[in-house]
XYZ file of C-alpha atoms in Angstrom:
88
model
C -6.368 -12.424 3.377
C -4.990 -10.423 0.482
C -2.303 -7.885 1.371
C -2.003 -4.703 -0.635
C 1.627 -4.647 -1.901
C 1.868 -0.864 -1.634
C 0.783 -0.897 2.029
C 3.283 -3.654 2.740
C 6.101 -1.703 1.044
C 5.189 1.378 3.060
C 5.294 -0.704 6.240
C 8.721 -2.101 5.308
C 10.076 1.412 4.776
C 8.649 2.493 8.129
C 10.202 -0.557 9.760
C 13.658 0.250 8.359
C 13.412 3.864 9.527
C 12.130 2.794 12.947
C 14.879 0.195 13.324
C 17.575 2.790 12.634
C 15.971 5.390 14.937
C 15.519 2.807 17.695
C 19.159 1.683 17.475
C 20.368 5.293 17.627
C 18.088 6.047 20.593
C 19.233 2.946 22.486
C 22.891 3.773 21.856
C 22.404 7.381 22.955
C 20.545 6.219 26.084
C 23.365 3.811 26.929
C 26.048 6.464 26.413
C 24.094 8.952 28.529
C 23.654 6.414 31.317
C 27.380 5.640 31.310
C 28.194 9.359 31.417
C 25.833 9.857 34.362
C 27.341 6.935 36.278
C 30.884 8.188 35.636
C 29.838 11.650 36.809
C 28.282 10.155 39.937
C 31.598 8.550 40.864
C 33.649 11.615 39.906
C 35.228 10.015 36.854
C 33.687 12.186 34.174
C 31.591 15.177 33.253
C 27.780 15.064 33.151
C 25.983 14.956 29.794
C 25.144 18.352 28.341
C 21.625 19.665 27.926
C 22.113 19.401 24.163
C 22.981 15.714 24.494
C 19.936 15.060 26.691
C 17.711 16.944 24.233
C 19.103 14.888 21.331
C 18.336 11.711 23.263
C 14.763 12.849 23.917
C 14.250 13.645 20.219
C 15.652 10.271 19.121
C 13.376 8.402 21.513
C 10.383 10.466 20.402
C 11.108 9.771 16.728
C 11.419 6.019 17.362
C 8.113 5.996 19.275
C 6.327 7.964 16.537
C 7.603 5.641 13.804
C 6.529 2.617 15.854
C 3.016 4.078 16.121
C 2.895 4.620 12.358
C 4.007 1.010 11.783
C 1.284 -0.265 14.113
C -1.332 1.823 12.293
C -0.256 0.334 8.948
C -0.493 -3.217 10.320
C -3.921 -2.539 11.794
C -4.960 -1.132 8.417
C -4.240 -4.544 6.860
C -6.760 -6.285 9.114
C -10.088 -7.184 7.490
C -12.119 -5.469 10.217
C -12.065 -2.059 11.781
C -10.027 -1.926 15.019
C -12.956 -0.579 17.048
C -15.195 -3.536 16.167
C -15.150 -6.470 18.537
C -14.556 -9.905 17.082
C -15.332 -13.279 18.612
C -12.183 -15.366 18.074
C -13.505 -18.557 19.687
């Protein structure tokens, strides 16, 4: 199977952006969870609405980039995704 170099480069760029967005989202989720646990035990203040909104946006961005990456990979396949293929 021949891979179009431009499609592969686009996928690599998407992967790098997704990787960064995913790391940021995971870090923000971890920090938010710690803040909530500390608040639960009276050792800290709860996360702000702004912080929760930022977390939601980071997670959304990571999910959207992952979907774009998957679409690029499926575009490299020699058949259309809706066609069934017998792999046996």
